[in-house]
Amino acid sequence: MDITCNGEQMAVEQPATLNDLVLSLGLNPQTLVAELNGRIVEHNDFAAHPLRENDRIELIRFVGGG
Amino acid sequence: MLTIADKKFSSRLFVGTGKFSSSRVMREAVEASGAQMVTVALRRVDLTNPQDDIMQALDRDAVQFLPNTSGARNAEEAVRLARLARAAAGTAWLKLEVTPDPRTLLPDPVDTLIATEKLVREGFIVLPYMNADPILALRLQDAGAAAVMPLGSPIGTNQGIRTAMQVRIIIEQARVPVVIDAGIGAPSHAARAMEMGADAVLVNTAIAVAGDPVRMAHAFRLAVEAGRETYEAGLGRRSTAASASSPETGLLNADLGFIQN
């Protein structure tokens, strides 16, 4: 199925959760927060969110800032 | 001791974590600064650089994370970023920044007030970045801001406290701590802000872009301590007329024969 993650279109194999996607991208879920179709998902809940066709995902983390 | 929203801070220097050449330099500079409040920003993950993680570089037991809403152009975007920050950091502390104009990065007073009201209702500990406007400071305080953060000069300019007259009024009137944020370009600027009675200063660029950021962080630490000590000690009165520091009696002058003209 096709999803959009951080503005990039990508294909992921079904079934997959948000947690599966994060791990497949080489990211540590503990360091992230996500928006799934505009709704905030904390990293503890990533595994409870199955992905669906055309989902829009934003993966966000802290960076240096003033 | 500085208290903001029931949390005590022995350091009155807050530092930002942006613009450092590496995570290692940033971590060492934060340590050298002695800061207990550290700002961070939220951004989309760079999918091409997945291991770049600031959380690993900071000791969260030693410092209070203060996520900012940098990049927000209006109240709505700031609230969205605030909620994400709380979910990501597990903290309700927030530096509220609403900057509609990327050229000046000056804060929008109306949307800053609107966002403060909303976020306070949602349980956030809001420290709004604001222009040095005494009336706005009172409005933000009344809206429940935990502190107010007037700018010394625009973000990243290193121009110092160009808003001294307004900052003095803000400090005089405030019931919440006043943190001078933005524009502090040298330890002497930080010392001046503290001498004026600011409760704390927030410094990022001046440390991050210094020749030696770790030593500059230490210099800022000393300056903030000196400035606070000065404020508490109480400066002497200014005068335009000279006044001798040495006694003006018992002078060894020509009348007494000691000095030959």
mmCIF file of C-alpha atoms in Angstrom, chain B:
data_model
loop_
_atom_site.group_PDB
_atom_site.id
_atom_site.type_symbol
_atom_site.label_atom_id
_atom_site.label_comp_id
_atom_site.label_asym_id
_atom_site.label_seq_id
_atom_site.Cartn_x
_atom_site.Cartn_y
_atom_site.Cartn_z
ATOM 1 C CA MET B 1 16.884 30.894 43.886
ATOM 2 C CA LEU B 2 14.649 31.373 40.843
ATOM 3 C CA THR B 3 11.202 29.784 40.967
ATOM 4 C CA ILE B 4 9.041 29.297 37.883
ATOM 5 C CA ALA B 5 5.769 27.418 38.253
ATOM 6 C CA ASP B 6 6.901 25.821 41.547
ATOM 7 C CA LYS B 7 10.168 24.549 40.088
ATOM 8 C CA LYS B 8 13.377 25.957 41.564
ATOM 9 C CA PHE B 9 16.449 26.845 39.520
ATOM 10 C CA SER B 10 19.801 27.729 41.057
ATOM 11 C CA SER B 11 21.116 28.851 37.632
ATOM 12 C CA ARG B 12 19.665 31.988 36.065
ATOM 13 C CA LEU B 13 21.178 31.244 32.667
ATOM 14 C CA PHE B 14 18.956 29.376 30.207
ATOM 15 C CA VAL B 15 20.619 28.145 27.047
ATOM 16 C CA GLY B 16 19.450 27.159 23.598
ATOM 17 C CA THR B 17 20.794 24.164 21.715
ATOM 18 C CA GLY B 18 20.637 25.417 18.113
ATOM 19 C CA LYS B 19 23.462 26.285 15.693
ATOM 20 C CA PHE B 20 26.177 24.231 17.449
ATOM 21 C CA SER B 21 28.775 22.591 15.222
ATOM 22 C CA SER B 22 28.159 19.168 16.805
ATOM 23 C CA SER B 23 26.134 17.451 19.520
ATOM 24 C CA ARG B 24 29.327 16.976 21.512
ATOM 25 C CA VAL B 25 30.170 20.699 21.547
ATOM 26 C CA MET B 26 26.547 21.474 22.432
ATOM 27 C CA ARG B 27 26.585 19.031 25.362
ATOM 28 C CA GLU B 28 29.879 20.374 26.703
ATOM 29 C CA ALA B 29 28.685 23.974 26.350
ATOM 30 C CA VAL B 30 25.452 23.213 28.223
ATOM 31 C CA GLU B 31 27.510 21.645 31.014
ATOM 32 C CA ALA B 32 29.932 24.591 31.140
ATOM 33 C CA SER B 33 27.024 27.048 31.278
ATOM 34 C CA GLY B 34 25.622 25.428 34.401
ATOM 35 C CA ALA B 35 22.159 25.928 32.862
ATOM 36 C CA GLN B 36 19.263 23.961 34.271
ATOM 37 C CA MET B 37 16.792 25.084 31.591
ATOM 38 C CA VAL B 38 17.532 24.133 28.000
ATOM 39 C CA THR B 39 15.457 24.948 24.935
ATOM 40 C CA VAL B 40 14.916 22.539 22.047
ATOM 41 C CA ALA B 41 12.915 22.719 18.832
ATOM 42 C CA LEU B 42 10.648 20.220 17.083
ATOM 43 C CA ARG B 43 11.182 19.303 13.467
ATOM 44 C CA ARG B 44 10.273 16.643 10.947
ATOM 45 C CA VAL B 45 12.701 13.724 11.087
ATOM 46 C CA ASP B 46 15.289 13.836 8.329
ATOM 47 C CA LEU B 47 14.727 10.381 6.854
ATOM 48 C CA THR B 48 18.186 10.449 5.293
ATOM 49 C CA ASN B 49 19.849 10.976 8.698
ATOM 50 C CA PRO B 50 17.874 8.774 11.100
ATOM 51 C CA GLN B 51 20.435 8.623 13.918
ATOM 52 C CA ASP B 52 20.641 12.371 14.527
ATOM 53 C CA ASP B 53 19.054 12.546 17.981
ATOM 54 C CA ILE B 54 19.510 15.437 20.394
ATOM 55 C CA MET B 55 17.810 13.602 23.253
ATOM 56 C CA GLN B 56 20.844 11.333 23.548
ATOM 57 C CA ALA B 57 23.170 14.332 23.878
ATOM 58 C CA LEU B 58 21.440 15.868 26.893
ATOM 59 C CA ASP B 59 21.130 14.649 30.473
ATOM 60 C CA ARG B 60 17.438 15.072 31.164
ATOM 61 C CA ASP B 61 17.944 14.534 34.895
ATOM 62 C CA ALA B 62 20.208 17.595 35.031
ATOM 63 C CA VAL B 63 18.198 19.994 32.872
ATOM 64 C CA GLN B 64 14.593 20.996 32.376
ATOM 65 C CA PHE B 65 13.657 20.625 28.722
ATOM 66 C CA LEU B 66 11.916 23.704 27.390
ATOM 67 C CA PRO B 67 10.536 22.833 23.947
ATOM 68 C CA ASN B 68 9.858 25.848 21.757
ATOM 69 C CA THR B 69 7.288 26.424 19.053
ATOM 70 C CA SER B 70 9.784 27.941 16.633
ATOM 71 C CA GLY B 71 8.519 27.978 13.088
ATOM 72 C CA ALA B 72 4.941 28.700 14.164
ATOM 73 C CA ARG B 73 3.553 31.649 12.191
ATOM 74 C CA ASN B 74 0.256 31.939 14.062
ATOM 75 C CA ALA B 75 -1.518 30.780 17.220
ATOM 76 C CA GLU B 76 -2.969 27.687 15.558
ATOM 77 C CA GLU B 77 0.437 26.392 14.436
ATOM 78 C CA ALA B 78 1.919 27.176 17.844
ATOM 79 C CA VAL B 79 -0.792 25.168 19.614
ATOM 80 C CA ARG B 80 -0.218 22.230 17.263
ATOM 81 C CA LEU B 81 3.530 22.311 17.946
ATOM 82 C CA ALA B 82 2.931 22.661 21.684
ATOM 83 C CA ARG B 83 0.774 19.537 21.778
ATOM 84 C CA LEU B 84 3.368 17.604 19.779
ATOM 85 C CA ALA B 85 6.121 18.842 22.106
ATOM 86 C CA ARG B 86 4.211 17.700 25.163
ATOM 87 C CA ALA B 87 3.629 14.285 23.605
ATOM 88 C CA ALA B 88 7.270 13.956 22.581
ATOM 89 C CA ALA B 89 8.929 15.299 25.719
ATOM 90 C CA GLY B 90 6.445 14.306 28.367
ATOM 91 C CA THR B 91 6.675 17.818 29.754
ATOM 92 C CA ALA B 92 4.134 20.619 29.859
ATOM 93 C CA TRP B 93 6.883 23.287 29.838
ATOM 94 C CA LEU B 94 6.797 25.389 26.717
ATOM 95 C CA LYS B 95 8.582 28.355 25.218
ATOM 96 C CA LEU B 96 5.846 29.891 23.099
ATOM 97 C CA GLU B 97 7.141 31.543 19.935
ATOM 98 C CA VAL B 98 4.909 32.947 17.228
ATOM 99 C CA THR B 99 6.923 34.631 14.503
ATOM 100 C CA PRO B 100 4.982 35.397 11.312
ATOM 101 C CA ASP B 101 7.817 37.225 9.533
ATOM 102 C CA PRO B 102 10.934 35.153 8.833
ATOM 103 C CA ARG B 103 12.890 38.310 8.005
ATOM 104 C CA THR B 104 12.613 39.929 11.451
ATOM 105 C CA LEU B 105 11.485 36.917 13.539
ATOM 106 C CA LEU B 106 9.622 39.414 15.701
ATOM 107 C CA PRO B 107 6.837 37.855 17.770
ATOM 108 C CA ASP B 108 3.170 38.414 16.918
ATOM 109 C CA PRO B 109 1.687 39.945 20.091
ATOM 110 C CA VAL B 110 -1.959 39.146 19.324
ATOM 111 C CA ASP B 111 -1.456 35.493 18.390
ATOM 112 C CA THR B 112 1.025 35.032 21.256
ATOM 113 C CA LEU B 113 -1.678 36.159 23.689
ATOM 114 C CA ILE B 114 -4.339 33.985 22.034
ATOM 115 C CA ALA B 115 -2.060 30.928 22.128
ATOM 116 C CA THR B 116 -1.047 31.622 25.736
ATOM 117 C CA GLU B 117 -4.684 31.708 26.842
ATOM 118 C CA LYS B 118 -5.443 28.460 25.045
ATOM 119 C CA LEU B 119 -2.342 26.581 26.181
ATOM 120 C CA VAL B 120 -2.690 27.655 29.819
ATOM 121 C CA ARG B 121 -6.228 26.222 29.750
ATOM 122 C CA GLU B 122 -4.742 22.973 28.411
ATOM 123 C CA GLY B 123 -2.358 22.795 31.361
ATOM 124 C CA PHE B 124 0.843 23.978 29.711
ATOM 125 C CA ILE B 125 3.486 25.929 31.633
ATOM 126 C CA VAL B 126 3.817 28.740 29.118
ATOM 127 C CA LEU B 127 6.847 31.024 28.813
ATOM 128 C CA PRO B 128 5.985 33.359 25.932
ATOM 129 C CA TYR B 129 8.642 35.046 23.814
ATOM 130 C CA MET B 130 7.429 38.604 23.355
ATOM 131 C CA ASN B 131 8.425 42.027 22.210
ATOM 132 C CA ALA B 132 9.472 44.291 25.089
ATOM 133 C CA ASP B 133 6.000 45.735 25.570
ATOM 134 C CA PRO B 134 5.064 46.364 29.221
ATOM 135 C CA ILE B 135 1.311 46.262 28.580
ATOM 136 C CA LEU B 136 1.584 42.982 26.693
ATOM 137 C CA ALA B 137 3.661 41.562 29.559
ATOM 138 C CA LEU B 138 0.805 42.318 31.950
ATOM 139 C CA ARG B 139 -1.741 40.801 29.576
ATOM 140 C CA LEU B 140 0.326 37.614 29.221
ATOM 141 C CA GLN B 141 0.811 37.441 32.972
ATOM 142 C CA ASP B 142 -2.948 37.825 33.503
ATOM 143 C CA ALA B 143 -3.527 35.080 30.937
ATOM 144 C CA GLY B 144 -1.506 32.709 33.108
ATOM 145 C CA ALA B 145 1.994 32.818 31.621
ATOM 146 C CA ALA B 146 4.499 31.290 34.064
ATOM 147 C CA ALA B 147 7.117 33.857 33.046
ATOM 148 C CA VAL B 148 7.488 36.482 30.346
ATOM 149 C CA MET B 149 10.409 36.561 27.920
ATOM 150 C CA PRO B 150 10.898 39.989 26.356
ATOM 151 C CA LEU B 151 13.510 40.355 23.647
ATOM 152 C CA GLY B 152 16.655 42.438 24.037
ATOM 153 C CA SER B 153 16.949 42.721 20.249
ATOM 154 C CA PRO B 154 15.862 40.454 17.363
ATOM 155 C CA ILE B 155 16.768 36.747 17.486
ATOM 156 C CA GLY B 156 20.327 35.951 16.502
ATOM 157 C CA THR B 157 21.446 39.568 16.076
ATOM 158 C CA ASN B 158 23.838 39.710 19.076
ATOM 159 C CA GLN B 159 22.872 43.393 19.470
ATOM 160 C CA GLY B 160 22.307 43.303 23.238
ATOM 161 C CA ILE B 161 19.577 45.024 25.262
ATOM 162 C CA ARG B 162 18.201 47.615 22.838
ATOM 163 C CA THR B 163 14.904 47.635 24.700
ATOM 164 C CA ALA B 164 16.252 48.698 28.100
ATOM 165 C CA MET B 165 13.616 51.349 28.855
ATOM 166 C CA GLN B 166 10.708 48.986 28.235
ATOM 167 C CA VAL B 167 12.455 46.075 29.937
ATOM 168 C CA ARG B 168 12.863 48.172 33.102
ATOM 169 C CA ILE B 169 9.122 48.836 33.197
ATOM 170 C CA ILE B 170 8.341 45.156 32.572
ATOM 171 C CA ILE B 171 10.617 44.137 35.457
ATOM 172 C CA GLU B 172 9.114 46.794 37.721
ATOM 173 C CA GLN B 173 5.550 45.619 37.063
ATOM 174 C CA ALA B 174 5.906 41.861 36.693
ATOM 175 C CA ARG B 175 4.571 39.389 39.242
ATOM 176 C CA VAL B 176 6.038 36.505 37.234
ATOM 177 C CA PRO B 177 9.737 36.028 36.428
ATOM 178 C CA VAL B 178 11.154 38.085 33.557
ATOM 179 C CA VAL B 179 13.596 36.267 31.273
ATOM 180 C CA ILE B 180 15.448 38.364 28.705
ATOM 181 C CA ASP B 181 15.417 36.308 25.549
ATOM 182 C CA ALA B 182 17.004 37.014 22.189
ATOM 183 C CA GLY B 183 19.718 39.391 21.098
ATOM 184 C CA ILE B 184 22.083 38.858 24.007
ATOM 185 C CA GLY B 185 25.381 38.765 22.152
ATOM 186 C CA ALA B 186 28.034 39.040 24.859
ATOM 187 C CA PRO B 187 28.438 38.187 28.531
ATOM 188 C CA SER B 188 28.423 41.936 29.260
ATOM 189 C CA HIS B 189 24.892 42.138 27.769
ATOM 190 C CA ALA B 190 23.792 39.284 30.026
ATOM 191 C CA ALA B 191 25.381 40.944 33.049
ATOM 192 C CA ARG B 192 23.580 44.190 32.220
ATOM 193 C CA ALA B 193 20.224 42.418 31.957
ATOM 194 C CA MET B 194 20.793 40.806 35.334
ATOM 195 C CA GLU B 195 21.941 44.095 36.885
ATOM 196 C CA MET B 196 18.659 45.609 35.696
ATOM 197 C CA GLY B 197 16.825 43.002 37.735
ATOM 198 C CA ALA B 198 15.925 40.412 35.121
ATOM 199 C CA ASP B 199 15.267 37.041 36.735
ATOM 200 C CA ALA B 200 17.154 35.119 34.063
ATOM 201 C CA VAL B 201 18.495 35.347 30.523
ATOM 202 C CA LEU B 202 18.232 32.920 27.617
ATOM 203 C CA VAL B 203 21.265 32.690 25.338
ATOM 204 C CA ASN B 204 21.838 30.560 22.274
ATOM 205 C CA THR B 205 23.517 32.141 19.246
ATOM 206 C CA ALA B 206 26.214 34.028 21.180
ATOM 207 C CA ILE B 207 27.427 30.756 22.694
ATOM 208 C CA ALA B 208 26.902 28.476 19.708
ATOM 209 C CA VAL B 209 28.761 30.641 17.178
ATOM 210 C CA ALA B 210 31.607 31.727 19.470
ATOM 211 C CA GLY B 211 35.196 30.810 18.629
ATOM 212 C CA ASP B 212 35.160 28.425 21.590
ATOM 213 C CA PRO B 213 31.524 27.758 22.533
ATOM 214 C CA VAL B 214 32.395 25.829 25.708
ATOM 215 C CA ARG B 215 34.500 28.659 27.156
ATOM 216 C CA MET B 216 31.909 31.214 26.050
ATOM 217 C CA ALA B 217 29.236 29.230 27.893
ATOM 218 C CA HIS B 218 31.376 29.454 31.007
ATOM 219 C CA ALA B 219 31.891 33.200 30.474
ATOM 220 C CA PHE B 220 28.112 33.651 30.295
ATOM 221 C CA ARG B 221 27.718 31.675 33.488
ATOM 222 C CA LEU B 222 30.134 34.007 35.302
ATOM 223 C CA ALA B 223 28.508 37.114 33.827
ATOM 224 C CA VAL B 224 25.010 36.054 34.862
ATOM 225 C CA GLU B 225 26.217 35.288 38.383
ATOM 226 C CA ALA B 226 28.055 38.630 38.564
ATOM 227 C CA GLY B 227 25.036 40.513 37.253
ATOM 228 C CA ARG B 228 22.682 38.889 39.740
ATOM 229 C CA GLU B 229 25.088 39.491 42.615
ATOM 230 C CA THR B 230 25.299 43.139 41.523
ATOM 231 C CA TYR B 231 21.518 43.476 41.490
ATOM 232 C CA GLU B 232 21.193 41.964 44.952
ATOM 233 C CA ALA B 233 24.076 44.054 46.324
ATOM 234 C CA GLY B 234 22.527 47.262 44.966
ATOM 235 C CA LEU B 235 24.467 49.594 42.686
ATOM 236 C CA GLY B 236 25.564 53.000 43.937
ATOM 237 C CA ARG B 237 23.794 56.125 42.711
ATOM 238 C CA ARG B 238 24.931 57.747 39.459
ATOM 239 C CA SER B 239 26.071 61.353 39.461
ATOM 240 C CA THR B 240 27.332 63.839 36.904
ATOM 241 C CA ALA B 241 29.532 65.652 39.448
ATOM 242 C CA ALA B 242 32.857 64.193 40.518
ATOM 243 C CA SER B 243 33.167 62.940 44.063
ATOM 244 C CA ALA B 244 36.549 61.948 45.473
ATOM 245 C CA SER B 245 37.012 58.375 46.562
ATOM 246 C CA SER B 246 39.871 59.318 48.903
ATOM 247 C CA PRO B 247 39.465 61.480 52.049
ATOM 248 C CA GLU B 248 39.495 65.213 51.350
ATOM 249 C CA THR B 249 40.995 66.171 54.714
ATOM 250 C CA GLY B 250 44.595 65.831 55.920
ATOM 251 C CA LEU B 251 45.966 66.523 52.458
ATOM 252 C CA LEU B 252 49.751 66.882 52.199
ATOM 253 C CA ASN B 253 49.758 70.138 50.305
ATOM 254 C CA ALA B 254 51.981 73.214 49.857
ATOM 255 C CA ASP B 255 50.580 74.977 52.970
ATOM 256 C CA LEU B 256 51.979 72.228 55.148
ATOM 257 C CA GLY B 257 55.294 72.403 53.393
ATOM 258 C CA PHE B 258 55.466 68.852 52.207
ATOM 259 C CA ILE B 259 54.956 69.615 48.544
ATOM 260 C CA GLN B 260 57.244 72.139 46.870
ATOM 261 C CA ASN B 261 55.941 73.939 43.830
#
